[in-house]
Amino acid sequence: MHRQDWTWEPVGSLPGGTVTSVAISPNVNHDGTCFAATMAGLYRSEDSGVTWRREAGGYRGLSLTAVAVSPAFAEDGLVLVSGLDAGLFRVVGSKWTPGDFGGRHVRIVALAISPAFAHDGTCFAATMADGVFCSRDRGARWEPCNFGLLDLDVIGLAISPKFAKDGMVLAATATGLFRSPNGGLAWREMTLPSEGAPVMCTAFSPAFSQDGTIFAGTDGAGILCSRDRGATWQTLPGPIDAGCINGIALSPGFAADRIVLLAADTALYMSRDGGESWTCDSEMADALCVATGSAFPSGGPALVGLSHN
């Protein structure tokens, strides 16, 4: 689904129903490009999410779990795609090239790409039971980076918008949230008010270097927020009935507009005051993922993936 004038409408009618991950080109206002990873393969839109076509390429598998677009997409056209059965692919146009995990079969559930990808080539993959893998060569070769990561069942990832300077990466796991201050070389568990609760997703403020704000969504323990770069955390007031929070997206202009979107089991939730209060769209129950475009909310789009058509 995508946003239009602060209303939401279904788009695409993707066969297979479940949309596990959505990603939007950093130049969407010019190229209109968006991607959706689904249980029926990878879909691409070139009109900001209004219509979609399936990208088959060299991969015939269906169960895709994550998609991430290169920050330099206008120049390199690179997309990373992962699946439960086939690891990871580097997709450029119609060419699908598998990533090298040293012969290991890994079940990847989330991807994150460095904002400075054009220069550092760094990206991360979260796996079920095998922790975090990192690539420093644009997704070609991958190595585990799990020193200090006490829970190898990693559900979500986030990279600081100033990663080139601060090296900060977050890993959401089944038992809590871990932080690396050095690009994944070492991890330390963060102290959360909901100790032991599964953390499903996490997101940095686009203005993180100024406001130090991080959000984390949990399964059953609400939405957590830190305003001091993760040193301390608080449980935000609601939405108390969100259930499992599967995805978080902040407006690119969060520092000014304070907009946060939550994809949850019960609804899509929106805050316009940095998470202090929320409204919900209950028609979008079973929301699994959410992403905002570079010009959201003035020019959109925002995409929400659901677990059904």
mmCIF file with all atom_site columns, N, CA and C in Angstrom, residues 166-225:
data_model
loop_
_atom_site.group_PDB
_atom_site.id
_atom_site.type_symbol
_atom_site.label_atom_id
_atom_site.label_alt_id
_atom_site.label_comp_id
_atom_site.label_asym_id
_atom_site.label_entity_id
_atom_site.label_seq_id
_atom_site.pdbx_PDB_ins_code
_atom_site.Cartn_x
_atom_site.Cartn_y
_atom_site.Cartn_z
_atom_site.occupancy
_atom_site.B_iso_or_equiv
_atom_site.pdbx_formal_charge
_atom_site.auth_seq_id
_atom_site.auth_comp_id
_atom_site.auth_asym_id
_atom_site.auth_atom_id
_atom_site.pdbx_PDB_model_num
ATOM 1   N N  . ASP A 1 166 ? 30.685 7.281   12.648 1.00 0.00 ? 166 ASP A N  1
ATOM 2   C CA . ASP A 1 166 ? 30.514 6.671   13.971 1.00 0.00 ? 166 ASP A CA 1
ATOM 3   C C  . ASP A 1 166 ? 30.539 5.143   13.956 1.00 0.00 ? 166 ASP A C  1
ATOM 4   N N  . GLY A 1 167 ? 30.415 4.521   12.772 1.00 0.00 ? 167 GLY A N  1
ATOM 5   C CA . GLY A 1 167 ? 30.497 3.068   12.668 1.00 0.00 ? 167 GLY A CA 1
ATOM 6   C C  . GLY A 1 167 ? 29.416 2.319   13.403 1.00 0.00 ? 167 GLY A C  1
ATOM 7   N N  . MET A 1 168 ? 28.292 2.953   13.730 1.00 0.00 ? 168 MET A N  1
ATOM 8   C CA . MET A 1 168 ? 27.299 2.314   14.591 1.00 0.00 ? 168 MET A CA 1
ATOM 9   C C  . MET A 1 168 ? 26.312 1.465   13.794 1.00 0.00 ? 168 MET A C  1
ATOM 10  N N  . VAL A 1 169 ? 26.120 0.239   14.288 1.00 0.00 ? 169 VAL A N  1
ATOM 11  C CA . VAL A 1 169 ? 25.146 -0.700  13.741 1.00 0.00 ? 169 VAL A CA 1
ATOM 12  C C  . VAL A 1 169 ? 24.339 -1.265  14.901 1.00 0.00 ? 169 VAL A C  1
ATOM 13  N N  . LEU A 1 170 ? 23.052 -1.489  14.704 1.00 0.00 ? 170 LEU A N  1
ATOM 14  C CA . LEU A 1 170 ? 22.191 -2.103  15.705 1.00 0.00 ? 170 LEU A CA 1
ATOM 15  C C  . LEU A 1 170 ? 21.669 -3.437  15.178 1.00 0.00 ? 170 LEU A C  1
ATOM 16  N N  . ALA A 1 171 ? 21.611 -4.417  16.077 1.00 0.00 ? 171 ALA A N  1
ATOM 17  C CA . ALA A 1 171 ? 21.065 -5.730  15.747 1.00 0.00 ? 171 ALA A CA 1
ATOM 18  C C  . ALA A 1 171 ? 19.932 -6.055  16.705 1.00 0.00 ? 171 ALA A C  1
ATOM 19  N N  . ALA A 1 172 ? 18.732 -6.209  16.176 1.00 0.00 ? 172 ALA A N  1
ATOM 20  C CA . ALA A 1 172 ? 17.558 -6.590  16.969 1.00 0.00 ? 172 ALA A CA 1
ATOM 21  C C  . ALA A 1 172 ? 17.495 -8.111  17.025 1.00 0.00 ? 172 ALA A C  1
ATOM 22  N N  . THR A 1 173 ? 17.365 -8.662  18.221 1.00 0.00 ? 173 THR A N  1
ATOM 23  C CA . THR A 1 173 ? 17.399 -10.105 18.384 1.00 0.00 ? 173 THR A CA 1
ATOM 24  C C  . THR A 1 173 ? 16.191 -10.595 19.187 1.00 0.00 ? 173 THR A C  1
ATOM 25  N N  . ALA A 1 174 ? 16.101 -11.915 19.310 1.00 0.00 ? 174 ALA A N  1
ATOM 26  C CA . ALA A 1 174 ? 14.992 -12.531 20.025 1.00 0.00 ? 174 ALA A CA 1
ATOM 27  C C  . ALA A 1 174 ? 15.024 -12.244 21.519 1.00 0.00 ? 174 ALA A C  1
ATOM 28  N N  . THR A 1 175 ? 16.162 -11.774 22.029 1.00 0.00 ? 175 THR A N  1
ATOM 29  C CA . THR A 1 175 ? 16.259 -11.505 23.470 1.00 0.00 ? 175 THR A CA 1
ATOM 30  C C  . THR A 1 175 ? 16.612 -10.060 23.799 1.00 0.00 ? 175 THR A C  1
ATOM 31  N N  . GLY A 1 176 ? 16.795 -9.191  22.815 1.00 0.00 ? 176 GLY A N  1
ATOM 32  C CA . GLY A 1 176 ? 17.135 -7.810  23.117 1.00 0.00 ? 176 GLY A CA 1
ATOM 33  C C  . GLY A 1 176 ? 17.779 -7.114  21.939 1.00 0.00 ? 176 GLY A C  1
ATOM 34  N N  . LEU A 1 177 ? 18.490 -6.025  22.243 1.00 0.00 ? 177 LEU A N  1
ATOM 35  C CA . LEU A 1 177 ? 19.096 -5.174  21.224 1.00 0.00 ? 177 LEU A CA 1
ATOM 36  C C  . LEU A 1 177 ? 20.590 -5.044  21.485 1.00 0.00 ? 177 LEU A C  1
ATOM 37  N N  . PHE A 1 178 ? 21.394 -5.216  20.417 1.00 0.00 ? 178 PHE A N  1
ATOM 38  C CA . PHE A 1 178 ? 22.845 -5.118  20.516 1.00 0.00 ? 178 PHE A CA 1
ATOM 39  C C  . PHE A 1 178 ? 23.341 -3.971  19.647 1.00 0.00 ? 178 PHE A C  1
ATOM 40  N N  . ARG A 1 179 ? 24.433 -3.353  20.110 1.00 0.00 ? 179 ARG A N  1
ATOM 41  C CA . ARG A 1 179 ? 25.025 -2.228  19.394 1.00 0.00 ? 179 ARG A CA 1
ATOM 42  C C  . ARG A 1 179 ? 26.481 -2.505  19.093 1.00 0.00 ? 179 ARG A C  1
ATOM 43  N N  . SER A 1 180 ? 26.888 -2.180  17.892 1.00 0.00 ? 180 SER A N  1
ATOM 44  C CA . SER A 1 180 ? 28.306 -2.201  17.525 1.00 0.00 ? 180 SER A CA 1
ATOM 45  C C  . SER A 1 180 ? 28.738 -0.775  17.227 1.00 0.00 ? 180 SER A C  1
ATOM 46  N N  . PRO A 1 181 ? 29.810 -0.292  17.858 1.00 0.00 ? 181 PRO A N  1
ATOM 47  C CA . PRO A 1 181 ? 30.294 1.058   17.582 1.00 0.00 ? 181 PRO A CA 1
ATOM 48  C C  . PRO A 1 181 ? 31.412 1.089   16.544 1.00 0.00 ? 181 PRO A C  1
ATOM 49  N N  . ASN A 1 182 ? 31.727 -0.086  15.978 1.00 0.00 ? 182 ASN A N  1
ATOM 50  C CA . ASN A 1 182 ? 32.894 -0.165  15.085 1.00 0.00 ? 182 ASN A CA 1
ATOM 51  C C  . ASN A 1 182 ? 32.609 -1.000  13.839 1.00 0.00 ? 182 ASN A C  1
ATOM 52  N N  . GLY A 1 183 ? 31.436 -0.789  13.269 1.00 0.00 ? 183 GLY A N  1
ATOM 53  C CA . GLY A 1 183 ? 31.123 -1.423  11.994 1.00 0.00 ? 183 GLY A CA 1
ATOM 54  C C  . GLY A 1 183 ? 30.964 -2.925  12.056 1.00 0.00 ? 183 GLY A C  1
ATOM 55  N N  . GLY A 1 184 ? 30.500 -3.450  13.195 1.00 0.00 ? 184 GLY A N  1
ATOM 56  C CA . GLY A 1 184 ? 30.250 -4.874  13.310 1.00 0.00 ? 184 GLY A CA 1
ATOM 57  C C  . GLY A 1 184 ? 31.409 -5.702  13.824 1.00 0.00 ? 184 GLY A C  1
ATOM 58  N N  . LEU A 1 185 ? 32.521 -5.072  14.166 1.00 0.00 ? 185 LEU A N  1
ATOM 59  C CA . LEU A 1 185 ? 33.669 -5.830  14.671 1.00 0.00 ? 185 LEU A CA 1
ATOM 60  C C  . LEU A 1 185 ? 33.411 -6.386  16.064 1.00 0.00 ? 185 LEU A C  1
ATOM 61  N N  . ALA A 1 186 ? 32.644 -5.678  16.876 1.00 0.00 ? 186 ALA A N  1
ATOM 62  C CA . ALA A 1 186 ? 32.312 -6.139  18.223 1.00 0.00 ? 186 ALA A CA 1
ATOM 63  C C  . ALA A 1 186 ? 30.941 -5.589  18.602 1.00 0.00 ? 186 ALA A C  1
ATOM 64  N N  . TRP A 1 187 ? 30.228 -6.350  19.464 1.00 0.00 ? 187 TRP A N  1
ATOM 65  C CA . TRP A 1 187 ? 28.875 -5.988  19.853 1.00 0.00 ? 187 TRP A CA 1
ATOM 66  C C  . TRP A 1 187 ? 28.746 -5.963  21.372 1.00 0.00 ? 187 TRP A C  1
ATOM 67  N N  . ARG A 1 188 ? 27.823 -5.164  21.855 1.00 0.00 ? 188 ARG A N  1
ATOM 68  C CA . ARG A 1 188 ? 27.491 -5.137  23.281 1.00 0.00 ? 188 ARG A CA 1
ATOM 69  C C  . ARG A 1 188 ? 25.989 -4.990  23.435 1.00 0.00 ? 188 ARG A C  1
ATOM 70  N N  . GLU A 1 189 ? 25.422 -5.772  24.369 1.00 0.00 ? 189 GLU A N  1
ATOM 71  C CA . GLU A 1 189 ? 23.982 -5.707  24.593 1.00 0.00 ? 189 GLU A CA 1
ATOM 72  C C  . GLU A 1 189 ? 23.604 -4.386  25.249 1.00 0.00 ? 189 GLU A C  1
ATOM 73  N N  . MET A 1 190 ? 22.485 -3.823  24.819 1.00 0.00 ? 190 MET A N  1
ATOM 74  C CA . MET A 1 190 ? 21.989 -2.574  25.366 1.00 0.00 ? 190 MET A CA 1
ATOM 75  C C  . MET A 1 190 ? 20.985 -2.875  26.472 1.00 0.00 ? 190 MET A C  1
ATOM 76  N N  . THR A 1 191 ? 20.928 -2.021  27.472 1.00 0.00 ? 191 THR A N  1
ATOM 77  C CA . THR A 1 191 ? 20.004 -2.190  28.593 1.00 0.00 ? 191 THR A CA 1
ATOM 78  C C  . THR A 1 191 ? 18.672 -1.548  28.252 1.00 0.00 ? 191 THR A C  1
ATOM 79  N N  . LEU A 1 192 ? 17.633 -2.382  28.173 1.00 0.00 ? 192 LEU A N  1
ATOM 80  C CA . LEU A 1 192 ? 16.310 -1.916  27.791 1.00 0.00 ? 192 LEU A CA 1
ATOM 81  C C  . LEU A 1 192 ? 15.337 -2.066  28.955 1.00 0.00 ? 192 LEU A C  1
ATOM 82  N N  . PRO A 1 193 ? 14.279 -1.247  28.997 1.00 0.00 ? 193 PRO A N  1
ATOM 83  C CA . PRO A 1 193 ? 13.291 -1.400  30.075 1.00 0.00 ? 193 PRO A CA 1
ATOM 84  C C  . PRO A 1 193 ? 12.523 -2.710  29.988 1.00 0.00 ? 193 PRO A C  1
ATOM 85  N N  . SER A 1 194 ? 12.402 -3.265  28.780 1.00 0.00 ? 194 SER A N  1
ATOM 86  C CA . SER A 1 194 ? 11.701 -4.541  28.589 1.00 0.00 ? 194 SER A CA 1
ATOM 87  C C  . SER A 1 194 ? 12.738 -5.649  28.463 1.00 0.00 ? 194 SER A C  1
ATOM 88  N N  . GLU A 1 195 ? 13.485 -5.914  29.530 1.00 0.00 ? 195 GLU A N  1
ATOM 89  C CA . GLU A 1 195 ? 14.588 -6.863  29.484 1.00 0.00 ? 195 GLU A CA 1
ATOM 90  C C  . GLU A 1 195 ? 14.092 -8.246  29.068 1.00 0.00 ? 195 GLU A C  1
ATOM 91  N N  . GLY A 1 196 ? 14.768 -8.809  28.055 1.00 0.00 ? 196 GLY A N  1
ATOM 92  C CA . GLY A 1 196 ? 14.452 -10.151 27.589 1.00 0.00 ? 196 GLY A CA 1
ATOM 93  C C  . GLY A 1 196 ? 13.372 -10.224 26.542 1.00 0.00 ? 196 GLY A C  1
ATOM 94  N N  . ALA A 1 197 ? 12.665 -9.102  26.278 1.00 0.00 ? 197 ALA A N  1
ATOM 95  C CA . ALA A 1 197 ? 11.607 -9.118  25.263 1.00 0.00 ? 197 ALA A CA 1
ATOM 96  C C  . ALA A 1 197 ? 12.216 -9.158  23.866 1.00 0.00 ? 197 ALA A C  1
ATOM 97  N N  . PRO A 1 198 ? 11.614 -9.890  22.942 1.00 0.00 ? 198 PRO A N  1
ATOM 98  C CA . PRO A 1 198 ? 12.123 -9.896  21.566 1.00 0.00 ? 198 PRO A CA 1
ATOM 99  C C  . PRO A 1 198 ? 12.039 -8.509  20.942 1.00 0.00 ? 198 PRO A C  1
ATOM 100 N N  . VAL A 1 199 ? 13.153 -8.055  20.367 1.00 0.00 ? 199 VAL A N  1
ATOM 101 C CA . VAL A 1 199 ? 13.163 -6.795  19.620 1.00 0.00 ? 199 VAL A CA 1
ATOM 102 C C  . VAL A 1 199 ? 13.059 -7.152  18.140 1.00 0.00 ? 199 VAL A C  1
ATOM 103 N N  . MET A 1 200 ? 12.024 -6.676  17.493 1.00 0.00 ? 200 MET A N  1
ATOM 104 C CA . MET A 1 200 ? 11.735 -7.070  16.118 1.00 0.00 ? 200 MET A CA 1
ATOM 105 C C  . MET A 1 200 ? 12.354 -6.136  15.080 1.00 0.00 ? 200 MET A C  1
ATOM 106 N N  . CYS A 1 201 ? 12.527 -4.867  15.444 1.00 0.00 ? 201 CYS A N  1
ATOM 107 C CA . CYS A 1 201 ? 13.007 -3.892  14.474 1.00 0.00 ? 201 CYS A CA 1
ATOM 108 C C  . CYS A 1 201 ? 13.574 -2.691  15.217 1.00 0.00 ? 201 CYS A C  1
ATOM 109 N N  . THR A 1 202 ? 14.376 -1.931  14.528 1.00 0.00 ? 202 THR A N  1
ATOM 110 C CA . THR A 1 202 ? 14.985 -0.738  15.125 1.00 0.00 ? 202 THR A CA 1
ATOM 111 C C  . THR A 1 202 ? 15.276 0.266   14.025 1.00 0.00 ? 202 THR A C  1
ATOM 112 N N  . ALA A 1 203 ? 15.325 1.552   14.380 1.00 0.00 ? 203 ALA A N  1
ATOM 113 C CA . ALA A 1 203 ? 15.542 2.596   13.385 1.00 0.00 ? 203 ALA A CA 1
ATOM 114 C C  . ALA A 1 203 ? 16.210 3.806   14.022 1.00 0.00 ? 203 ALA A C  1
ATOM 115 N N  . PHE A 1 204 ? 17.142 4.401   13.281 1.00 0.00 ? 204 PHE A N  1
ATOM 116 C CA . PHE A 1 204 ? 17.803 5.636   13.682 1.00 0.00 ? 204 PHE A CA 1
ATOM 117 C C  . PHE A 1 204 ? 17.020 6.838   13.175 1.00 0.00 ? 204 PHE A C  1
ATOM 118 N N  . SER A 1 205 ? 17.045 7.923   13.919 1.00 0.00 ? 205 SER A N  1
ATOM 119 C CA . SER A 1 205 ? 16.578 9.195   13.399 1.00 0.00 ? 205 SER A CA 1
ATOM 120 C C  . SER A 1 205 ? 17.480 9.627   12.244 1.00 0.00 ? 205 SER A C  1
ATOM 121 N N  . PRO A 1 206 ? 16.918 10.180  11.158 1.00 0.00 ? 206 PRO A N  1
ATOM 122 C CA . PRO A 1 206 ? 17.763 10.713  10.087 1.00 0.00 ? 206 PRO A CA 1
ATOM 123 C C  . PRO A 1 206 ? 18.702 11.811  10.584 1.00 0.00 ? 206 PRO A C  1
ATOM 124 N N  . ALA A 1 207 ? 18.333 12.462  11.708 1.00 0.00 ? 207 ALA A N  1
ATOM 125 C CA . ALA A 1 207 ? 19.161 13.508  12.305 1.00 0.00 ? 207 ALA A CA 1
ATOM 126 C C  . ALA A 1 207 ? 19.889 12.981  13.537 1.00 0.00 ? 207 ALA A C  1
ATOM 127 N N  . PHE A 1 208 ? 20.265 11.708  13.502 1.00 0.00 ? 208 PHE A N  1
ATOM 128 C CA . PHE A 1 208 ? 20.846 11.039  14.665 1.00 0.00 ? 208 PHE A CA 1
ATOM 129 C C  . PHE A 1 208 ? 22.053 11.771  15.238 1.00 0.00 ? 208 PHE A C  1
ATOM 130 N N  . SER A 1 209 ? 22.899 12.326  14.384 1.00 0.00 ? 209 SER A N  1
ATOM 131 C CA . SER A 1 209 ? 24.099 12.996  14.877 1.00 0.00 ? 209 SER A CA 1
ATOM 132 C C  . SER A 1 209 ? 23.762 14.224  15.712 1.00 0.00 ? 209 SER A C  1
ATOM 133 N N  . GLN A 1 210 ? 22.556 14.788  15.520 1.00 0.00 ? 210 GLN A N  1
ATOM 134 C CA . GLN A 1 210 ? 22.128 15.939  16.316 1.00 0.00 ? 210 GLN A CA 1
ATOM 135 C C  . GLN A 1 210 ? 21.225 15.544  17.475 1.00 0.00 ? 210 GLN A C  1
ATOM 136 N N  . ASP A 1 211 ? 20.248 14.641  17.234 1.00 0.00 ? 211 ASP A N  1
ATOM 137 C CA . ASP A 1 211 ? 19.256 14.364  18.285 1.00 0.00 ? 211 ASP A CA 1
ATOM 138 C C  . ASP A 1 211 ? 19.497 13.060  19.034 1.00 0.00 ? 211 ASP A C  1
ATOM 139 N N  . GLY A 1 212 ? 20.391 12.194  18.542 1.00 0.00 ? 212 GLY A N  1
ATOM 140 C CA . GLY A 1 212 ? 20.721 10.951  19.230 1.00 0.00 ? 212 GLY A CA 1
ATOM 141 C C  . GLY A 1 212 ? 19.560 9.989   19.393 1.00 0.00 ? 212 GLY A C  1
ATOM 142 N N  . THR A 1 213 ? 18.531 10.098  18.532 1.00 0.00 ? 213 THR A N  1
ATOM 143 C CA . THR A 1 213 ? 17.301 9.332   18.721 1.00 0.00 ? 213 THR A CA 1
ATOM 144 C C  . THR A 1 213 ? 17.325 7.992   17.984 1.00 0.00 ? 213 THR A C  1
ATOM 145 N N  . ILE A 1 214 ? 16.909 6.947   18.718 1.00 0.00 ? 214 ILE A N  1
ATOM 146 C CA . ILE A 1 214 ? 16.768 5.601   18.169 1.00 0.00 ? 214 ILE A CA 1
ATOM 147 C C  . ILE A 1 214 ? 15.418 5.049   18.638 1.00 0.00 ? 214 ILE A C  1
ATOM 148 N N  . PHE A 1 215 ? 14.735 4.317   17.764 1.00 0.00 ? 215 PHE A N  1
ATOM 149 C CA . PHE A 1 215 ? 13.509 3.610   18.127 1.00 0.00 ? 215 PHE A CA 1
ATOM 150 C C  . PHE A 1 215 ? 13.732 2.113   18.011 1.00 0.00 ? 215 PHE A C  1
ATOM 151 N N  . ALA A 1 216 ? 13.021 1.356   18.837 1.00 0.00 ? 216 ALA A N  1
ATOM 152 C CA . ALA A 1 216 ? 13.049 -0.101  18.752 1.00 0.00 ? 216 ALA A CA 1
ATOM 153 C C  . ALA A 1 216 ? 11.644 -0.628  18.983 1.00 0.00 ? 216 ALA A C  1
ATOM 154 N N  . GLY A 1 217 ? 11.199 -1.528  18.125 1.00 0.00 ? 217 GLY A N  1
ATOM 155 C CA . GLY A 1 217 ? 9.881  -2.128  18.256 1.00 0.00 ? 217 GLY A CA 1
ATOM 156 C C  . GLY A 1 217 ? 10.004 -3.543  18.786 1.00 0.00 ? 217 GLY A C  1
ATOM 157 N N  . THR A 1 218 ? 9.133  -3.909  19.697 1.00 0.00 ? 218 THR A N  1
ATOM 158 C CA . THR A 1 218 ? 9.213  -5.207  20.361 1.00 0.00 ? 218 THR A CA 1
ATOM 159 C C  . THR A 1 218 ? 7.986  -6.058  20.052 1.00 0.00 ? 218 THR A C  1
ATOM 160 N N  . ASP A 1 219 ? 8.060  -7.308  20.472 1.00 0.00 ? 219 ASP A N  1
ATOM 161 C CA . ASP A 1 219 ? 6.922  -8.204  20.411 1.00 0.00 ? 219 ASP A CA 1
ATOM 162 C C  . ASP A 1 219 ? 6.275  -8.249  21.793 1.00 0.00 ? 219 ASP A C  1
ATOM 163 N N  . GLY A 1 220 ? 5.251  -7.422  21.977 1.00 0.00 ? 220 GLY A N  1
ATOM 164 C CA . GLY A 1 220 ? 4.489  -7.441  23.212 1.00 0.00 ? 220 GLY A CA 1
ATOM 165 C C  . GLY A 1 220 ? 4.904  -6.449  24.272 1.00 0.00 ? 220 GLY A C  1
ATOM 166 N N  . ALA A 1 221 ? 6.013  -5.748  24.077 1.00 0.00 ? 221 ALA A N  1
ATOM 167 C CA . ALA A 1 221 ? 6.479  -4.792  25.092 1.00 0.00 ? 221 ALA A CA 1
ATOM 168 C C  . ALA A 1 221 ? 6.488  -3.363  24.576 1.00 0.00 ? 221 ALA A C  1
ATOM 169 N N  . GLY A 1 222 ? 5.772  -3.101  23.487 1.00 0.00 ? 222 GLY A N  1
ATOM 170 C CA . GLY A 1 222 ? 5.606  -1.745  23.011 1.00 0.00 ? 222 GLY A CA 1
ATOM 171 C C  . GLY A 1 222 ? 6.763  -1.218  22.189 1.00 0.00 ? 222 GLY A C  1
ATOM 172 N N  . ILE A 1 223 ? 6.792  0.108   22.078 1.00 0.00 ? 223 ILE A N  1
ATOM 173 C CA . ILE A 1 223 ? 7.823  0.810   21.314 1.00 0.00 ? 223 ILE A CA 1
ATOM 174 C C  . ILE A 1 223 ? 8.767  1.502   22.284 1.00 0.00 ? 223 ILE A C  1
ATOM 175 N N  . LEU A 1 224 ? 10.061 1.303   22.086 1.00 0.00 ? 224 LEU A N  1
ATOM 176 C CA . LEU A 1 224 ? 11.083 1.872   22.951 1.00 0.00 ? 224 LEU A CA 1
ATOM 177 C C  . LEU A 1 224 ? 11.798 2.997   22.229 1.00 0.00 ? 224 LEU A C  1
ATOM 178 N N  . CYS A 1 225 ? 12.306 3.959   23.007 1.00 0.00 ? 225 CYS A N  1
ATOM 179 C CA . CYS A 1 225 ? 13.000 5.088   22.403 1.00 0.00 ? 225 CYS A CA 1
ATOM 180 C C  . CYS A 1 225 ? 14.179 5.511   23.276 1.00 0.00 ? 225 CYS A C  1
#
